[in-house]
PDB file of C-alpha atoms in Angstrom:
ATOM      1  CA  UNK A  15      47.847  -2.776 -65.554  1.00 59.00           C
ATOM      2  CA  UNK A  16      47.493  -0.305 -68.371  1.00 58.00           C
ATOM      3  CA  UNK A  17      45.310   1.601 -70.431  1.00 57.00           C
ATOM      4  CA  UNK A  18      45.827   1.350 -73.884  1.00 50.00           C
ATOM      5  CA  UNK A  19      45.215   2.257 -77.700  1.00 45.00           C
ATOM      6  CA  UNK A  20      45.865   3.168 -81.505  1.00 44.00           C
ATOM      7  CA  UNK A  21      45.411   5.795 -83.809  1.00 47.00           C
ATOM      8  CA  UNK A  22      46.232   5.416 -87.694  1.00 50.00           C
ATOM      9  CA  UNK A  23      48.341   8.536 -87.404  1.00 52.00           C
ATOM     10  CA  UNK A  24      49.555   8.566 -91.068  1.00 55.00           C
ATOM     11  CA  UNK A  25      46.983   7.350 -92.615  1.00 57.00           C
ATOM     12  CA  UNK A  26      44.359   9.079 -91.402  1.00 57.00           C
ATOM     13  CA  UNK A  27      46.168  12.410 -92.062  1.00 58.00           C
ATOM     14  CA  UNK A  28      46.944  11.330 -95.372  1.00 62.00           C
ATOM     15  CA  UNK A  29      42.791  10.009 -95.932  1.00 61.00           C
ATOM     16  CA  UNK A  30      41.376  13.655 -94.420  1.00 60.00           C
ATOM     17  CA  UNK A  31      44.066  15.662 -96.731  1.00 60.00           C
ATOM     18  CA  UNK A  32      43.154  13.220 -99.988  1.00 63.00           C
ATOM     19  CA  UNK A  33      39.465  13.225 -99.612  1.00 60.00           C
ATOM     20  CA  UNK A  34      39.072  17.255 -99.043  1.00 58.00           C
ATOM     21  CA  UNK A  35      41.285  17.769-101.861  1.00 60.00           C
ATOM     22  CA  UNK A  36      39.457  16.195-104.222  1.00 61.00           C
ATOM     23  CA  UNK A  37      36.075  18.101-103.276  1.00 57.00           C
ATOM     24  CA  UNK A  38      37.453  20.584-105.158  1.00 56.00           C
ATOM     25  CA  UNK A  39      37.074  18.584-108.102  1.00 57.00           C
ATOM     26  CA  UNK A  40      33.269  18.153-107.226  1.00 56.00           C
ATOM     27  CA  UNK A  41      32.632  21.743-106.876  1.00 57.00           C
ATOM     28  CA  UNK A  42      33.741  23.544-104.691  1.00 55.00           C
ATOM     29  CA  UNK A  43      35.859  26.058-103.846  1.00 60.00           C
ATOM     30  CA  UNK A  44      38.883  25.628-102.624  1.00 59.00           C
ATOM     31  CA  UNK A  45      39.138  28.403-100.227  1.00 63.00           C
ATOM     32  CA  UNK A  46      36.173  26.424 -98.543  1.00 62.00           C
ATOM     33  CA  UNK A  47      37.992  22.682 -98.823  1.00 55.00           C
ATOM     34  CA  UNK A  48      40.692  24.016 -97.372  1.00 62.00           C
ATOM     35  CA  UNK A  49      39.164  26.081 -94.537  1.00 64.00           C
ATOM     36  CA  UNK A  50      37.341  22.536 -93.802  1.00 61.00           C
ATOM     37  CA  UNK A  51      40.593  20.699 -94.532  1.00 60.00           C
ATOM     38  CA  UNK A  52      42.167  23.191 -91.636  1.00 58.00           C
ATOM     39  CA  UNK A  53      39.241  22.565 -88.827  1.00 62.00           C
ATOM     40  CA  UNK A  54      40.061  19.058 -89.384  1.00 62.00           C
ATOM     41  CA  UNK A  55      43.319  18.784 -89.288  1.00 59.00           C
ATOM     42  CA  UNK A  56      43.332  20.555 -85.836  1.00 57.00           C
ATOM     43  CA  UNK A  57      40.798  18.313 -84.767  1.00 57.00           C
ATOM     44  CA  UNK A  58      42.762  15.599 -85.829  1.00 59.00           C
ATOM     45  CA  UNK A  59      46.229  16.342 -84.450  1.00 57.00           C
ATOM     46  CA  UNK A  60      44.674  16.984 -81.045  1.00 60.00           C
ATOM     47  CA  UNK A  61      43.538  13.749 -80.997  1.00 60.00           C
ATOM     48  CA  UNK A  62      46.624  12.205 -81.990  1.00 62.00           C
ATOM     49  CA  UNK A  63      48.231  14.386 -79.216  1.00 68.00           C
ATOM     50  CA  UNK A  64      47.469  12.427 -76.318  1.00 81.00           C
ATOM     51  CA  UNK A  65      49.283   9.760 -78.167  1.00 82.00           C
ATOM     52  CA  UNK A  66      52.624  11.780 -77.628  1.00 88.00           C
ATOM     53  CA  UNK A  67      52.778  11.064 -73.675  1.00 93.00           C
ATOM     54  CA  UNK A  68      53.448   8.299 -71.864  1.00 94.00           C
ATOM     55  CA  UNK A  69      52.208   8.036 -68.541  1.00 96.00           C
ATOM     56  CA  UNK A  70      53.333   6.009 -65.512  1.00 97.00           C
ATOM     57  CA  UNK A  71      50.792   5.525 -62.004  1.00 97.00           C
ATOM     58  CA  UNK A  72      52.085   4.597 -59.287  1.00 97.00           C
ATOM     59  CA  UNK A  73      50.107   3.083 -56.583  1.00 94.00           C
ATOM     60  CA  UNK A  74      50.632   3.415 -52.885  1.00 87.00           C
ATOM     61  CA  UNK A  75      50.363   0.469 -49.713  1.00 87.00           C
ATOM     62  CA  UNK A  76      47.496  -1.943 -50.569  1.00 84.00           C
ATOM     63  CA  UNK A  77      46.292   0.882 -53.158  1.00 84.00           C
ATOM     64  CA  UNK A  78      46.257  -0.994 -56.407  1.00 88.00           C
ATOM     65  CA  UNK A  79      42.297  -1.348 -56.857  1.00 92.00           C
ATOM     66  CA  UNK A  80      41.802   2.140 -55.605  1.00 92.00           C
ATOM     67  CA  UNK A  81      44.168   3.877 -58.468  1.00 92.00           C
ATOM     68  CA  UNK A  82      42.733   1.594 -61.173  1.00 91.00           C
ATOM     69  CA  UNK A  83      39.322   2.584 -59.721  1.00 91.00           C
ATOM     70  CA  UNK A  84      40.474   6.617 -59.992  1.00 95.00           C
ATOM     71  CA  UNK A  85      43.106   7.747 -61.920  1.00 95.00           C
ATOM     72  CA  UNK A  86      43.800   4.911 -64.563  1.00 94.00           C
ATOM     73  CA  UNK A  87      40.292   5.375 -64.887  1.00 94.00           C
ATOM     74  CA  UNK A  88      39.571   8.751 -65.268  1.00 95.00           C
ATOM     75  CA  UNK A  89      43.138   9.584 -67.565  1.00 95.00           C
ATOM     76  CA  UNK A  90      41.517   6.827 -69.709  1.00 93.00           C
ATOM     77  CA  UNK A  91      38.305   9.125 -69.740  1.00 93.00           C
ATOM     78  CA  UNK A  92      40.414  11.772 -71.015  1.00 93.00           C
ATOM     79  CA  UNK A  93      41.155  10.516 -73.598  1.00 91.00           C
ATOM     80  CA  UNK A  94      44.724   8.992 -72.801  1.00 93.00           C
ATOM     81  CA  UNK A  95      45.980   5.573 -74.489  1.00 91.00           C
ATOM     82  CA  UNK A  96      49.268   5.092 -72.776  1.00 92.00           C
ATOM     83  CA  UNK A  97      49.050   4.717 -69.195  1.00 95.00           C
ATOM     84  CA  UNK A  98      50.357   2.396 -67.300  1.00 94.00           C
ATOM     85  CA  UNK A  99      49.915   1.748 -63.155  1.00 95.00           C
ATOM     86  CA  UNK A 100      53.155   0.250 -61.593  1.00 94.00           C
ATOM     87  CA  UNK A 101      54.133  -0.600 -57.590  1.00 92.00           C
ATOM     88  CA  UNK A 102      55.885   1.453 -55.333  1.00 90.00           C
ATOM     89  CA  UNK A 103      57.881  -2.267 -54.390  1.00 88.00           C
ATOM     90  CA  UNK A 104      59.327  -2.752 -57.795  1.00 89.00           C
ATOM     91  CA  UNK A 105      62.801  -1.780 -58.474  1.00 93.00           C
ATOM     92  CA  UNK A 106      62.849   1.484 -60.002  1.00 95.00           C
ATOM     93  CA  UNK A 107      66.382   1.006 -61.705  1.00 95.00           C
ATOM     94  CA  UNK A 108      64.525  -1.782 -63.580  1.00 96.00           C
ATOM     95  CA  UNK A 109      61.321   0.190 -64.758  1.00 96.00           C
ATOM     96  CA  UNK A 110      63.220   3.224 -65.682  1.00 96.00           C
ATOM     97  CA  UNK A 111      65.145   1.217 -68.253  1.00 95.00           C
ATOM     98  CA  UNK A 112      61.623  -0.258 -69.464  1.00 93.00           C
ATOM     99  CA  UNK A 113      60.272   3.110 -70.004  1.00 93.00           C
ATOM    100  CA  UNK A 114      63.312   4.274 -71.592  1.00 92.00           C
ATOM    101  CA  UNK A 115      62.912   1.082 -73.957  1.00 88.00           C
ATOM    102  CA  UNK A 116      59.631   1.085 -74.628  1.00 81.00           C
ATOM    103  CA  UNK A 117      60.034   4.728 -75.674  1.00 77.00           C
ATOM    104  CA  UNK A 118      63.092   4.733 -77.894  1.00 72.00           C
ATOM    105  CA  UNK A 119      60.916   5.125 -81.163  1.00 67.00           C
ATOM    106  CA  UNK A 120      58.325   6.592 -79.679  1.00 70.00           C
ATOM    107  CA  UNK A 121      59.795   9.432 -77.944  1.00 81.00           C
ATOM    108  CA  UNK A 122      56.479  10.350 -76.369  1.00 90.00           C
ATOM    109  CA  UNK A 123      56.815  12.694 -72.983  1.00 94.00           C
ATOM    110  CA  UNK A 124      56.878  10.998 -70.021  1.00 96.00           C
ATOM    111  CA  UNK A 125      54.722  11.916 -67.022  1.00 98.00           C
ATOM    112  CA  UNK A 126      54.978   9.955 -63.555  1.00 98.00           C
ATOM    113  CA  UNK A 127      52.353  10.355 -60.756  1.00 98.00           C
ATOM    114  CA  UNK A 128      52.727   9.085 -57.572  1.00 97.00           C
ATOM    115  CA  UNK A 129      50.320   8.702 -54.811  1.00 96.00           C
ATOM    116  CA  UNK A 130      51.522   7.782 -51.163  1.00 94.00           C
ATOM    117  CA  UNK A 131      53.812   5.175 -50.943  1.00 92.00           C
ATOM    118  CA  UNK A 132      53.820   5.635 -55.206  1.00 94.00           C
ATOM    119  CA  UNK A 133      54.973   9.311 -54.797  1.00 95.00           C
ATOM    120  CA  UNK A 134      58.222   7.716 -53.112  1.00 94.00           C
ATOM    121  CA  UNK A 135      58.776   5.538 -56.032  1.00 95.00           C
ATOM    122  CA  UNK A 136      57.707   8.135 -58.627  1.00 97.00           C
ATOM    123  CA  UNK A 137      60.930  10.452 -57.497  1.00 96.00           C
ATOM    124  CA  UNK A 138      63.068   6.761 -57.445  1.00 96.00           C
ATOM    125  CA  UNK A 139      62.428   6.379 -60.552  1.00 97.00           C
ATOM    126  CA  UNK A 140      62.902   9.904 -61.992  1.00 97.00           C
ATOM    127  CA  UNK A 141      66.421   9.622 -60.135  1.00 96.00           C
ATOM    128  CA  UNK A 142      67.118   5.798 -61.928  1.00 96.00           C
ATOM    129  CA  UNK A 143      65.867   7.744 -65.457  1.00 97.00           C
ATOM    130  CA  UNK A 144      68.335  10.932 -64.672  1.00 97.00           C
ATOM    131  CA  UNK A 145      71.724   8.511 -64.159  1.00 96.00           C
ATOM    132  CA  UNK A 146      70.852   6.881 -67.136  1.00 95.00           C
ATOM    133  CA  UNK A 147      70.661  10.408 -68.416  1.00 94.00           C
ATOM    134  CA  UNK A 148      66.666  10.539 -69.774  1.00 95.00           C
ATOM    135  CA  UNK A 149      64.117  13.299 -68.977  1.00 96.00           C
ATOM    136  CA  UNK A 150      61.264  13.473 -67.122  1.00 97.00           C
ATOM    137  CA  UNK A 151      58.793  16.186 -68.818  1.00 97.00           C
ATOM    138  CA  UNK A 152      56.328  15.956 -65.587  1.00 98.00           C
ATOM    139  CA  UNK A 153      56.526  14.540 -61.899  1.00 99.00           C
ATOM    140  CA  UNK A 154      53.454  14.954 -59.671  1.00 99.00           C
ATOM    141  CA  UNK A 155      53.624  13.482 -56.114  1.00 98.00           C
ATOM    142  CA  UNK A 156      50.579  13.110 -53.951  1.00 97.00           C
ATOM    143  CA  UNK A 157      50.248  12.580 -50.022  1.00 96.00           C
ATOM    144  CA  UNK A 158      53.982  10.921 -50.583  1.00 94.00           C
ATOM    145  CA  UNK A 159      55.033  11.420 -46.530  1.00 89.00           C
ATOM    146  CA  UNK A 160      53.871  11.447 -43.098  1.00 85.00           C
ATOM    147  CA  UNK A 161      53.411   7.380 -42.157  1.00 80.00           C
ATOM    148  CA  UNK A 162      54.861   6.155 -45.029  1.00 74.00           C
ATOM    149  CA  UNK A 163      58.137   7.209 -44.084  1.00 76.00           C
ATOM    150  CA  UNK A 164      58.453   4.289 -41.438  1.00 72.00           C
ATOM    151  CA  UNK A 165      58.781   1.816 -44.479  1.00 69.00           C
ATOM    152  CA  UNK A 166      62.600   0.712 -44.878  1.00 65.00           C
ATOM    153  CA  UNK A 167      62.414   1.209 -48.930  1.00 65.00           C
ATOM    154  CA  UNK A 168      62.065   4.838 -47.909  1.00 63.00           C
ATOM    155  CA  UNK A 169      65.347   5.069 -46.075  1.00 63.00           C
ATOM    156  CA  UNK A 170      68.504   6.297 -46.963  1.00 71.00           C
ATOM    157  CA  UNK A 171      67.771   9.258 -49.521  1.00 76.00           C
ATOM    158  CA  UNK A 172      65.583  11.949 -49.792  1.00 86.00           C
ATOM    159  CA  UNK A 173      62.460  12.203 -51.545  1.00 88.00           C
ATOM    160  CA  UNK A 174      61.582  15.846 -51.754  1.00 94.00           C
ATOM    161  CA  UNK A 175      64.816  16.516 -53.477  1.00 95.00           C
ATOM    162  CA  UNK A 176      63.584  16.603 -57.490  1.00 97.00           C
ATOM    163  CA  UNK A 177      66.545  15.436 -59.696  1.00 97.00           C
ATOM    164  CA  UNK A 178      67.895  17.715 -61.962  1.00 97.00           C
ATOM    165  CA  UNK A 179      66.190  15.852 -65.538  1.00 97.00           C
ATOM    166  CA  UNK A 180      62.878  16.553 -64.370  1.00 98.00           C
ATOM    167  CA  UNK A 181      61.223  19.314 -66.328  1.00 97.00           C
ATOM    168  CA  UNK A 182      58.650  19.983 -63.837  1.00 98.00           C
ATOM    169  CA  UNK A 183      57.563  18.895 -60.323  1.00 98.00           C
ATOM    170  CA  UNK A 184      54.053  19.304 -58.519  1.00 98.00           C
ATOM    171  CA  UNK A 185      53.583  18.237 -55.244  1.00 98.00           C
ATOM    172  CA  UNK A 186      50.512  17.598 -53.497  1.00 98.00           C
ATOM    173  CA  UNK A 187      49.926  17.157 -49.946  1.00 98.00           C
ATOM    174  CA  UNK A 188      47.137  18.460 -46.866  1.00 98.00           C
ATOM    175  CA  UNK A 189      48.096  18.954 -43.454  1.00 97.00           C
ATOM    176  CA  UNK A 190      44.756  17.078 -42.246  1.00 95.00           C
ATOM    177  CA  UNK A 191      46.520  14.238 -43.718  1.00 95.00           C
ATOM    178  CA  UNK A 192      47.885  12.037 -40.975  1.00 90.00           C
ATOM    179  CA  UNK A 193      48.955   9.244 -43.325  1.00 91.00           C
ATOM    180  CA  UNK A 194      50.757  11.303 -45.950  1.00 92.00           C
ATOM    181  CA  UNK A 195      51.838  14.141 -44.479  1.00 93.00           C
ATOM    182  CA  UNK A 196      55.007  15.109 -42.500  1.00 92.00           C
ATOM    183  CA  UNK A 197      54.624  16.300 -38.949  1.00 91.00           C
ATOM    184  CA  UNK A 198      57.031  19.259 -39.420  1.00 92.00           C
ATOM    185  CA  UNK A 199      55.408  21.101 -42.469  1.00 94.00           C
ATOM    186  CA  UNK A 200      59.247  22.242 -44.326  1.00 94.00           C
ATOM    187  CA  UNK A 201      59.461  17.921 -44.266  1.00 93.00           C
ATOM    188  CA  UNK A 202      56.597  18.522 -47.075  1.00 95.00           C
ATOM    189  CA  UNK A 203      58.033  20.526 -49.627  1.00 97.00           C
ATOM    190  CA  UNK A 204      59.692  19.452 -52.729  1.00 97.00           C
ATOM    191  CA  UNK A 205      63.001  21.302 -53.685  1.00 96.00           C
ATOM    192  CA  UNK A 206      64.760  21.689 -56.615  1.00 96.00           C
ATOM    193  CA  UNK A 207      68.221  20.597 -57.675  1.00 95.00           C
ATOM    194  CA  UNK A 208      69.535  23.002 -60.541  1.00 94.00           C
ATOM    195  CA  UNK A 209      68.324  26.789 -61.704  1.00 93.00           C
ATOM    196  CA  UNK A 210      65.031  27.461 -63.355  1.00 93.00           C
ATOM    197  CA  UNK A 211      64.080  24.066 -62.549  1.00 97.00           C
ATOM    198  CA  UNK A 212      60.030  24.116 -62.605  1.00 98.00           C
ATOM    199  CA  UNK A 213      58.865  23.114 -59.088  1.00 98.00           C
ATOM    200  CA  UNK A 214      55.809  23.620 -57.132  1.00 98.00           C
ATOM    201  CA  UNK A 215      54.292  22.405 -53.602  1.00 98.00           C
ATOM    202  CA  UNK A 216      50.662  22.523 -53.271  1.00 98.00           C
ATOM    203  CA  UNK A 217      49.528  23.158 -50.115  1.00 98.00           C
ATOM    204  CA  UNK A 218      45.574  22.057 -49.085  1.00 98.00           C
ATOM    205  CA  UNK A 219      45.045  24.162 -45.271  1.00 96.00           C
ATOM    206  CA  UNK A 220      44.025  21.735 -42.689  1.00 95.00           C
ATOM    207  CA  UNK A 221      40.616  23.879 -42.256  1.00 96.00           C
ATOM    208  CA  UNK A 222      40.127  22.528 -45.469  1.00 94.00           C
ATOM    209  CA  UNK A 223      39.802  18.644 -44.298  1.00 95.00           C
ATOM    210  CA  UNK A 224      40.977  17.243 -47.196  1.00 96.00           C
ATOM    211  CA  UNK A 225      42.471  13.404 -46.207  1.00 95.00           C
ATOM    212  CA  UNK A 226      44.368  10.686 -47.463  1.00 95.00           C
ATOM    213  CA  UNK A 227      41.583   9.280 -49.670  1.00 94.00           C
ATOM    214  CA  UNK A 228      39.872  12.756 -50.890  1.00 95.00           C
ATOM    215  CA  UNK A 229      43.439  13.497 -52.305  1.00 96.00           C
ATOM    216  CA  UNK A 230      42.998  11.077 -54.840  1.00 94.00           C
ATOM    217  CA  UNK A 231      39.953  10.331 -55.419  1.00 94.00           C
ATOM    218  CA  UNK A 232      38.420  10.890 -58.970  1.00 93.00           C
ATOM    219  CA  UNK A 233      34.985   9.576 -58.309  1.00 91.00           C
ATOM    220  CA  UNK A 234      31.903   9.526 -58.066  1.00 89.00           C
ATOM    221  CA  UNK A 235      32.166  13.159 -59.262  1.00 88.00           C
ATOM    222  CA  UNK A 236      29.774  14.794 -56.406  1.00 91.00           C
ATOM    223  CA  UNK A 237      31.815  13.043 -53.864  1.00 91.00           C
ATOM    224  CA  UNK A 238      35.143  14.886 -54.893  1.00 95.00           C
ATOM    225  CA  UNK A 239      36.265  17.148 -52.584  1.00 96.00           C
ATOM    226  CA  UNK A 240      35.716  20.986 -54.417  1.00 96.00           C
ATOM    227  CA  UNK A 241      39.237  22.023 -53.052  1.00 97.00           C
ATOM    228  CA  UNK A 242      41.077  18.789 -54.691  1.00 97.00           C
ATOM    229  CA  UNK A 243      38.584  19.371 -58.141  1.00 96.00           C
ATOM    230  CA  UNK A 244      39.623  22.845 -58.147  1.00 96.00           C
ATOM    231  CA  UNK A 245      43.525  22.770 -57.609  1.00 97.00           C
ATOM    232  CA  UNK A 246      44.664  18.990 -57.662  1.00 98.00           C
ATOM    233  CA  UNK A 247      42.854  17.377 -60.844  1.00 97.00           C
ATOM    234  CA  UNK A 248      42.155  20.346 -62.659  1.00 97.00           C
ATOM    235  CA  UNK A 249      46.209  21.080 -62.635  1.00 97.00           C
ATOM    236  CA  UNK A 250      46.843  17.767 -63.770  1.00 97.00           C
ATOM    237  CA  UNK A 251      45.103  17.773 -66.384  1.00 96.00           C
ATOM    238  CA  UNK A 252      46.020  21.642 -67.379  1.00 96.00           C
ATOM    239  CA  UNK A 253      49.579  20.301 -66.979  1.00 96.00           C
ATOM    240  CA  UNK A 254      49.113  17.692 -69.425  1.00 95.00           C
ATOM    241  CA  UNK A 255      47.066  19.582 -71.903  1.00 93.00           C
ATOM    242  CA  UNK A 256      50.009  22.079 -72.375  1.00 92.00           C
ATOM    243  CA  UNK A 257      52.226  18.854 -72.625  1.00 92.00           C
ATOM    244  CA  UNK A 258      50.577  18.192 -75.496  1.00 86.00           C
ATOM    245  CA  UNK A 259      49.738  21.425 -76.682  1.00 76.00           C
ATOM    246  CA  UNK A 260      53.358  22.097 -76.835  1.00 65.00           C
ATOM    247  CA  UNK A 261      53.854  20.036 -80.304  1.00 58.00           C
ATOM    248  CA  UNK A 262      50.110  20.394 -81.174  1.00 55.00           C
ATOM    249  CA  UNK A 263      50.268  23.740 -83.010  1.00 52.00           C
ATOM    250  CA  UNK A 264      53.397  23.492 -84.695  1.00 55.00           C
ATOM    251  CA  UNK A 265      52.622  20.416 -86.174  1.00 54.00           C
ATOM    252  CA  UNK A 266      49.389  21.557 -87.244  1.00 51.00           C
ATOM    253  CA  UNK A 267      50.880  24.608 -88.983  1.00 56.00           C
ATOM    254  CA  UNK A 268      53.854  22.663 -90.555  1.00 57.00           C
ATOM    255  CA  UNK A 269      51.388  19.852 -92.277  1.00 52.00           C
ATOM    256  CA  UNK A 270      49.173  22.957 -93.339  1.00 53.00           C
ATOM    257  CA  UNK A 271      51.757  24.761 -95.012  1.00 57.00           C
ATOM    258  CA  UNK A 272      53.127  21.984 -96.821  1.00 58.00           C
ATOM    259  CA  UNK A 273      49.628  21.223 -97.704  1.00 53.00           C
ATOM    260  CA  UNK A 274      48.875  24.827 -98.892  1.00 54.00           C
ATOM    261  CA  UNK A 275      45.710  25.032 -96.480  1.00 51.00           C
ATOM    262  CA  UNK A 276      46.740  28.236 -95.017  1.00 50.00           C
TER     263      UNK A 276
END
């Protein structure tokens, strides 16, 4: 299941540039076309933006419907084209090679989110894409513990250790959580396997009675929890904002100067 779409990248760069240009030969001034030409081109290239990351859902234990409900939903809303929701049964040697596929002339960032059971396979697969040497820009792991440990495709290695080609690591998790959080509350926390690797655990209080479901849940908007608005979704998306924002401004500058619009 995926969310998907197109932007004419080049050619509507090339139309914007083209069609301001010539206003000057209608009249104006070309300190104004190109002030114009400038608001659009940001405008533009944010837009195109969103293009530059690929995203990967993964769903937890009879959780499909929900996370196509929620987040394929809502990162759709945002404005995302490439998302795709996967399994936490498949193999994760076998979709890390896809994504690395898919993405050879793309190179778009890639961003994996696991909830529950899919926060297991979210770290399996950042682990397949690190021995086939690939980066992970972001990894965020929701309620990935507590019951679903029991399952035997979580034996045998450990999920809270973050491999070392992941970028960045956010993990979610509430101690009200029965389903998918550890009894002993160090069993929670994410830890990181080289220097200066980015990682962060996320901690809601159990006075704050945020379970299973709230963690995820994306709508209807005046039924999601304030805590999870606050520090789960809005992170997310500030996380993938600056993903984006990272090539944003230097492309918009580069295409500028070359165009003489600054």
């Amino acid at each position: 299941m995926s969310a998907k779409g197109s932007f004419p990248t080049n050619l509507a760069l090339s139309m914007i540039i083209i069609l301001l240009s010539s206003a000057c030969h209608l009249g104006h001034s070309e300190s104004s076309v190109n002030r114009l030409s400038y608001i659009l081109l940001v405008w533009l290239i944010q837009k195109m933006s969103k293009q530059n990351l690929k995203i990967i859902l993964f769903h937890g234990f009879m959780a499909r419907e929900h996370m196509q409900r929620h987040w394929l939903h809502y990162l759709a809303e945002l404005g995302y084209p490439n998302v795709e929701l996967n399994g936490h049964l498949s193999s994760a040697k076998k979709t890390a090679k896809q994504i690395i596929d898919l993405n050879q002339s793309k190179k778009q960032k890639i961003v994996l989110i696991g909830y529950s059971q899919g926060g297991f396979q979210a770290v399996k697969v950042a682990q397949a894409l690190k021995r086939l040497q690939y980066p992970v820009d972001l990894l965020v792991t929701i309620a990935a513990g507590g019951k679903g440990r029991l399952l035997p495709k979580q034996w045998g290695y450990n999920p809270r250790q973050i491999p070392e080609n992941v970028l960045k690591s956010l993990n979610f998790f509430s101690l009200s959580d029965h389903l998918g959080a550890d009894r002993c509350y160090r069993d929670n926390l994410i830890q990181s396997s080289r220097d200066h690797q980015s990682i962060e655990n996320i901690i809601f209080d159990r006075s704050a009675q945020v379970g299973h479901i709230e963690l995820s849940r994306c709508y209807p908007k005046q039924r999601i929890h304030h805590l999870v608005k606050q520090h789960l979704i809005s992170r997310i998306e500030k996380e993938l904002f600056s993903l984006e924002s990272s090539s944003n401004f230097n492309s918009v500058n580069r295409i500028a100067a070359d165009r003489e619009l600054i």
